[in-house]
Amino acid sequence: MPPLKLLTSGLQHVAAMYAGVVAPPLVIGAAVGLSVSELTFLTGASLFMAGMATLLQTLGVWRIGARLPFVNGATFATVAPMLAISKSEGSENALPVIFGATMVAAALGFVIAPYFSRLVRFLPPVVTGTVITLIGLSLMPVAFNWAQGGDESDPHYGDGRNIAMAGATLVLVLLIRRFTRGFWKQIAVLLGLAAGTVLAVPVGLTDFTAVREADIVGFPTPFHFGAPQFAAAAIVSMCVVMLVSMTESTADMLALGEIVERPADERTIAAGLRADTLGSFVSPFFNGLMCSAFAQNIGLVAMTRIRSRYVVATGGGILVLMGLCPMAAGLIATVPQPVLGGAGVVLFGSVAASGIQTLIRAGLDKDSNMMIVGISLAVGVIPIAAPDFYHAFPESAKIILDSGISTGCVVAVLLNLVFHHTGRRGAPEGTATEPAPEPDGKRGAEA
């Protein structure tokens, strides 16, 4: 495309994914008690690595990269497990342990990528939809904590001013989504964050210290938060999340391949998964988080009909430049917690809704699928509904159990194997005279 259109189209992809890229480091940084400057550094590192992973995915090197208009960045799926790790390991060691576990999980994912692309039938929509729904549900408490102020020790935590600001931001995002079109509608969350931050200035909730103290140019110092540490329980938890992430990326590549009229075959999927996992392995070196596909950008490709992978590669280059500009990351750190909370309700709720949309296609008219979804969701929401449920378990076990995404995913996979891949596979449920299922339902049950 001509340079100007290439740049503006790439910017649109950055705008569509921007809020999603910065949300995970903001959540984790707040959980481990990072200062404003450290939080700015972590956010900049995530932007930098999102850009590098996107370039690797779109342009490709050897057999690495799907070479599709495929955007990568820090994934929501890792947030709940990382919060569990930080709770268990303590704020001082949390990030090194998270980085070490991410590197091991990514190395494993890179090795199994060509084999994983053949195992999609064990991860049908009933499993992936359940997991995506759990990701959204698991993150909702984070949004509510932000809406109250983010710091429970603050005397103003949960007061009317904070809740009102969160509510105002939520309303702004909804109004933008309702009354705008095209590009502006796509960046509704970003515009809502900007407008909410401006509204918070006269209220006294906005702090521009991070911008004033940030340099214009900077590079993510390798292992800024310490050398990676390797804890067995954390590694197991992140390996489960890596499998979830690979499943989501596979589904996104299949969908994107149809949109750009270049169906993703087994070789393309394997190359895309290698790029995902290699990006995730390198990311901790520069203080970034696990990288995965951004589904919202697939919708943007479908809406704009701009199918060039070089447009997305341009967006990746923009992300790299933003990551090398601490002042840009500092602007993100100025967003008040209540404003993030209002936008987070939309952001995390949309993730849960996306999972529900996947479940609708899974064939929930089948009793077996209903059981898989019901039991998996019940187990997955235990850390939310009853936070002290596993209090008597060893700390190493709680790292895994306190992540509803990990436990829910494991339960969903096991139940899917029991109901659909053992015994009389494909046999009609109920009596022998029960009519055969519709094609779509059959696919959902036997996938």
XYZ file of C-alpha atoms in Angstrom:
447
model
C 0.000 0.000 0.000
C 1.109 3.646 -0.362
C 3.176 4.798 2.653
C 0.517 7.093 4.133
C -2.236 4.470 3.955
C 0.184 1.865 5.276
C 0.956 4.075 8.285
C -2.644 5.035 9.087
C -3.901 1.471 8.666
C -1.107 0.224 10.915
C -2.013 2.854 13.516
C -5.567 1.599 13.472
C -4.392 -1.894 14.405
C -2.298 -0.420 17.232
C -5.311 1.535 18.488
C -7.517 -1.567 18.418
C -5.084 -3.603 20.525
C -3.453 -0.889 22.642
C -5.670 -1.169 25.712
C -5.343 -4.955 25.646
C -1.537 -4.825 25.468
C -1.087 -2.483 28.423
C -3.749 -4.012 30.692
C -1.785 -7.163 31.768
C 1.383 -5.282 32.848
C -0.772 -2.707 34.663
C -2.579 -5.470 36.576
C 0.593 -7.377 37.465
C 2.596 -4.247 38.236
C -0.064 -3.050 40.680
C -0.280 -6.511 42.285
C 3.463 -6.674 43.014
C 3.571 -3.082 44.250
C 5.716 -1.479 41.545
C 6.399 2.250 41.736
C 5.100 4.551 39.011
C 8.476 4.575 37.243
C 8.812 0.781 37.451
C 5.258 0.357 36.177
C 6.121 2.632 33.273
C 9.157 0.460 32.507
C 7.092 -2.776 32.602
C 4.451 -1.277 30.313
C 7.058 -0.044 27.837
C 8.663 -3.490 27.783
C 5.304 -5.088 26.957
C 4.752 -2.644 24.089
C 8.249 -3.334 22.757
C 7.839 -7.117 22.854
C 4.325 -6.963 21.385
C 5.809 -5.145 18.410
C 8.688 -7.598 18.036
C 6.355 -10.615 18.267
C 4.004 -9.069 15.699
C 6.880 -8.466 13.269
C 8.038 -12.063 13.722
C 4.518 -13.365 13.125
C 3.732 -11.274 10.037
C 7.080 -11.217 8.219
C 8.362 -14.585 9.364
C 11.819 -16.135 9.523
C 12.427 -19.636 8.149
C 9.543 -21.791 9.469
C 8.649 -19.294 12.176
C 5.678 -16.996 11.612
C 2.281 -17.574 9.999
C 2.925 -14.718 7.523
C -0.671 -13.583 8.000
C -1.976 -10.171 9.237
C -1.715 -11.588 12.747
C -1.201 -9.307 15.776
C 0.588 -10.533 18.918
C 0.861 -9.086 22.411
C 0.662 -9.782 26.140
C -2.237 -12.177 26.681
C -5.030 -11.883 29.265
C -4.847 -15.638 29.874
C -1.682 -15.231 31.944
C -3.011 -12.585 34.338
C -4.872 -14.804 36.811
C -2.032 -17.380 37.106
C 0.520 -14.576 37.520
C -1.594 -13.001 40.264
C -1.649 -16.375 42.027
C 2.141 -16.628 41.662
C 2.659 -13.129 43.077
C 0.401 -13.939 46.014
C 2.375 -17.094 46.790
C 5.926 -15.904 46.074
C 5.635 -12.395 47.471
C 6.094 -9.123 45.629
C 9.918 -9.211 45.746
C 10.308 -12.509 43.872
C 7.081 -12.509 41.875
C 8.351 -11.102 38.570
C 11.554 -13.230 38.408
C 9.492 -16.355 39.123
C 6.898 -15.342 36.505
C 9.619 -14.703 33.931
C 11.329 -18.025 34.643
C 8.075 -19.970 34.370
C 7.192 -18.158 31.140
C 10.524 -19.074 29.563
C 10.133 -22.776 30.403
C 6.512 -22.851 29.197
C 7.459 -21.050 25.968
C 10.358 -23.436 25.284
C 7.997 -26.373 25.749
C 5.452 -24.746 23.440
C 8.058 -24.171 20.724
C 9.085 -27.842 20.791
C 5.534 -29.220 20.654
C 4.175 -26.664 18.130
C 4.223 -29.024 15.099
C 2.567 -31.783 17.138
C 0.076 -29.485 18.821
C -1.309 -28.419 15.458
C -2.509 -32.025 15.043
C -4.303 -32.146 18.415
C -6.950 -29.535 17.745
C -9.702 -32.168 17.831
C -9.123 -32.558 21.572
C -9.759 -28.843 22.066
C -13.195 -28.221 20.523
C -15.252 -25.033 20.993
C -16.826 -26.430 24.155
C -13.351 -26.406 25.761
C -11.958 -23.208 24.257
C -15.207 -21.321 24.875
C -15.204 -22.374 28.526
C -11.614 -21.250 28.979
C -12.124 -17.871 27.282
C -15.213 -17.276 29.430
C -13.188 -18.084 32.547
C -10.495 -15.622 31.487
C -13.051 -12.820 31.418
C -14.715 -13.854 34.686
C -11.379 -14.253 36.471
C -10.363 -10.717 35.531
C -13.575 -8.985 36.609
C -12.450 -8.705 40.282
C -9.398 -6.830 38.995
C -11.645 -4.279 37.252
C -13.764 -3.867 40.399
C -10.642 -3.359 42.520
C -9.432 -0.690 40.097
C -12.838 0.994 40.215
C -12.504 1.358 43.986
C -9.030 2.884 43.731
C -6.717 -0.112 43.490
C -5.134 0.262 46.944
C -7.092 -1.202 49.855
C -4.875 0.605 52.369
C -5.890 3.994 50.943
C -8.488 5.711 53.179
C -10.383 6.775 50.034
C -10.560 3.195 48.712
C -14.092 2.513 47.482
C -15.430 6.022 48.170
C -18.038 7.720 46.005
C -15.489 9.744 44.047
C -13.676 6.655 42.781
C -16.852 4.740 41.946
C -18.317 7.778 40.163
C -15.185 8.175 38.055
C -15.260 4.486 37.097
C -18.943 4.776 36.210
C -18.338 7.917 34.127
C -15.580 6.162 32.167
C -17.828 3.152 31.557
C -20.596 5.421 30.258
C -18.148 7.280 28.004
C -16.923 4.048 26.434
C -20.501 2.887 25.850
C -21.502 6.221 24.294
C -18.522 6.153 21.945
C -19.340 2.584 20.935
C -22.979 3.491 20.347
C -22.684 6.770 18.431
C -19.483 6.386 16.402
C -18.489 4.203 13.488
C -15.457 2.607 11.913
C -12.096 3.635 13.298
C -13.501 5.663 16.228
C -15.722 2.794 17.289
C -12.767 0.412 17.242
C -10.795 2.609 19.653
C -13.705 3.304 22.015
C -11.846 1.899 25.036
C -8.760 3.982 24.270
C -10.845 7.149 23.821
C -12.735 6.368 27.032
C -9.467 6.043 28.946
C -8.242 9.369 27.560
C -11.521 11.184 28.322
C -11.749 9.640 31.799
C -8.194 10.735 32.588
C -9.011 14.305 31.572
C -12.163 14.269 33.730
C -10.102 12.985 36.662
C -7.719 15.989 36.591
C -10.010 18.484 38.408
C -11.036 15.712 40.817
C -7.400 15.256 41.832
C -6.989 11.646 40.719
C -4.505 12.159 37.862
C -0.754 12.148 38.542
C 1.620 13.220 35.738
C 4.800 12.362 37.659
C 5.569 9.413 35.378
C 5.535 11.645 32.287
C 7.693 14.355 33.867
C 10.306 11.872 35.064
C 10.386 9.682 31.932
C 13.047 9.930 29.248
C 12.085 10.481 25.635
C 14.198 7.545 24.465
C 15.096 4.392 26.370
C 15.725 0.682 25.897
C 14.245 -2.129 28.037
C 17.225 -3.239 30.134
C 17.481 -7.050 30.073
C 16.371 -8.667 33.356
C 15.668 -5.271 34.916
C 13.674 -6.920 37.721
C 16.252 -9.632 38.428
C 17.427 -12.913 36.945
C 14.639 -15.437 36.244
C 13.824 -17.931 38.982
C 12.377 -21.371 38.366
C 9.661 -22.640 40.728
C 8.021 -25.974 39.855
C 4.441 -24.991 40.725
C 4.685 -21.722 38.808
C 6.115 -23.558 35.785
C 3.231 -26.070 35.786
C 0.693 -23.259 35.991
C 2.260 -21.305 33.128
C 2.583 -24.464 31.003
C -1.182 -24.960 31.303
C -1.697 -21.339 30.279
C 0.680 -21.808 27.355
C -1.497 -24.670 26.077
C -4.552 -22.439 26.462
C -2.776 -19.665 24.575
C -1.733 -22.025 21.784
C -5.299 -23.252 21.488
C -6.613 -19.699 21.173
C -3.933 -18.796 18.613
C -4.786 -21.873 16.537
C -8.455 -20.913 16.464
C -7.564 -17.336 15.534
C -5.305 -18.479 12.680
C -8.066 -20.677 11.272
C -10.517 -17.764 11.414
C -8.032 -15.285 9.919
C -7.109 -17.682 7.127
C -10.749 -17.810 6.043
C -11.070 -14.017 6.146
C -8.009 -13.376 3.954
C -8.908 -16.321 1.692
C -5.736 -18.195 2.503
C -6.858 -21.147 4.659
C -4.398 -21.918 7.444
C -3.099 -25.440 6.931
C -1.166 -27.542 9.434
C 2.166 -26.070 8.348
C 0.906 -22.487 8.703
C -0.498 -23.188 12.167
C 2.760 -24.801 13.297
C 4.766 -21.807 12.006
C 2.391 -19.395 13.750
C 2.664 -21.270 17.038
C 6.461 -21.227 16.771
C 6.339 -17.437 16.431
C 3.999 -17.181 19.436
C 6.199 -19.325 21.631
C 9.526 -17.877 20.465
C 8.207 -14.382 21.169
C 7.075 -15.534 24.608
C 10.502 -17.075 25.294
C 12.420 -13.930 24.350
C 9.947 -11.592 26.069
C 11.150 -12.169 29.680
C 14.705 -11.211 28.665
C 13.354 -7.703 28.064
C 10.889 -7.812 30.999
C 7.863 -8.579 28.816
C 5.038 -11.056 29.378
C 3.781 -14.081 27.440
C 2.647 -13.180 23.905
C -0.372 -14.491 22.037
C -2.876 -13.593 19.328
C -5.177 -10.576 19.570
C -8.591 -11.645 18.317
C -9.977 -8.089 18.138
C -7.573 -7.320 15.296
C -8.986 -10.230 13.301
C -12.346 -8.480 13.476
C -10.647 -5.300 12.269
C -9.229 -7.125 9.227
C -12.702 -8.448 8.423
C -14.315 -5.019 8.862
C -11.801 -2.958 6.865
C -11.084 -5.670 4.257
C -7.420 -4.594 4.363
C -5.746 -7.985 4.262
C -2.096 -7.039 3.791
C 0.249 -8.497 6.382
C 2.535 -5.513 5.811
C -0.105 -3.241 7.337
C 0.027 -5.256 10.561
C 3.826 -5.377 10.349
C 3.775 -1.566 10.218
C 1.648 -1.618 13.379
C 4.256 -3.871 14.968
C 6.968 -1.361 14.085
C 4.935 1.407 15.709
C 4.624 -0.667 18.889
C 8.395 -1.183 18.959
C 8.970 2.583 18.683
C 6.457 3.229 21.467
C 8.236 0.681 23.637
C 11.492 2.553 23.068
C 9.880 5.809 24.228
C 9.417 5.723 28.030
C 7.419 8.939 27.854
C 4.741 7.144 25.809
C 4.561 4.404 28.431
C 4.480 7.104 31.108
C 1.300 8.506 29.597
C -0.355 5.140 30.236
C 0.771 5.180 33.859
C -1.032 8.508 34.390
C -4.429 6.869 33.873
C -6.098 6.751 37.333
C -7.082 3.362 38.736
C -10.851 4.157 38.820
C -10.708 5.133 35.135
C -8.999 1.832 34.358
C -11.705 0.092 36.353
C -14.496 1.566 34.247
C -12.752 0.593 31.011
C -11.793 -2.783 32.483
C -15.445 -3.712 32.942
C -15.903 -3.322 29.182
C -12.600 -4.951 28.295
C -12.849 -7.991 30.545
C -16.582 -8.341 30.034
C -15.972 -8.470 26.284
C -13.528 -11.343 26.799
C -16.159 -13.298 28.740
C -18.779 -12.487 26.087
C -16.405 -13.755 23.396
C -16.165 -17.044 25.273
C -19.949 -17.278 25.512
C -20.170 -16.637 21.777
C -17.823 -19.571 21.211
C -19.894 -21.764 23.532
C -23.042 -20.989 21.547
C -21.368 -22.600 18.536
C -20.307 -25.599 20.614
C -23.667 -27.369 20.594
C -24.964 -26.800 24.121
C -28.142 -28.682 23.254
C -26.103 -31.806 24.074
C -26.218 -32.957 27.691
C -22.536 -33.909 27.597
C -21.480 -30.426 26.507
C -23.698 -28.854 29.150
C -21.963 -30.989 31.781
C -18.506 -30.063 30.512
C -19.278 -26.340 30.576
C -21.166 -26.398 33.876
C -18.602 -28.359 35.893
C -15.592 -26.586 34.355
C -17.038 -23.141 35.037
C -17.958 -24.157 38.592
C -14.408 -25.318 39.322
C -12.920 -22.314 37.541
C -14.836 -19.700 39.557
C -13.896 -21.191 42.956
C -11.004 -18.714 43.461
C -13.445 -15.867 42.725
C -16.481 -17.064 44.671
C -14.565 -18.588 47.600
C -11.026 -17.111 47.708
C -10.074 -19.113 50.831
C -11.343 -22.442 49.485
C -7.812 -23.855 49.086
C -6.359 -22.273 52.241
C -5.371 -25.671 53.718
C -3.414 -26.740 50.632
C 0.385 -26.346 50.265
C 1.565 -23.009 48.867
C 3.003 -24.717 45.775
C -0.385 -26.270 44.981
C -2.231 -23.014 45.541
C -0.282 -21.347 42.721
C -2.122 -23.660 40.317
C -5.420 -24.029 42.180
C -5.857 -20.302 42.755
C -5.852 -19.808 38.981
C -9.384 -20.574 37.879
C -8.252 -20.503 34.264
C -5.728 -23.317 34.784
C -8.028 -25.541 36.834
C -11.048 -24.875 34.627
C -9.038 -25.674 31.501
C -7.741 -28.957 32.899
C -11.243 -30.014 33.994
C -12.748 -29.067 30.615
C -10.117 -31.060 28.683
C -10.514 -34.119 30.918
C -14.306 -34.055 30.759
C -14.192 -33.643 26.985
C -11.977 -36.739 26.780
C -14.335 -38.707 29.022
C -17.536 -37.743 27.210
C -16.335 -37.570 23.601
C -13.164 -39.633 23.221
C -13.675 -42.716 25.386
C -16.160 -45.573 25.260
C -18.856 -45.303 22.590
C -17.622 -42.229 20.756
C -20.185 -40.653 18.509
C -23.043 -42.760 19.940
C -26.266 -40.776 20.257
C -27.054 -39.603 23.750
C -30.185 -40.838 25.444
C -32.217 -43.695 23.976
C -31.415 -45.680 20.865
C -34.344 -44.089 19.074
C -33.066 -40.555 19.581
C -32.803 -38.776 16.188
C -29.368 -38.030 14.807
C -27.960 -34.620 15.693
C -27.780 -31.767 13.220
C -24.413 -31.429 11.458
C -23.344 -28.367 13.465
C -24.263 -30.003 16.743
C -22.453 -33.162 15.772
C -19.324 -31.249 14.978
C -19.500 -29.486 18.325
C -19.874 -32.795 20.181
C -17.253 -34.795 18.306
C -14.651 -32.129 17.492
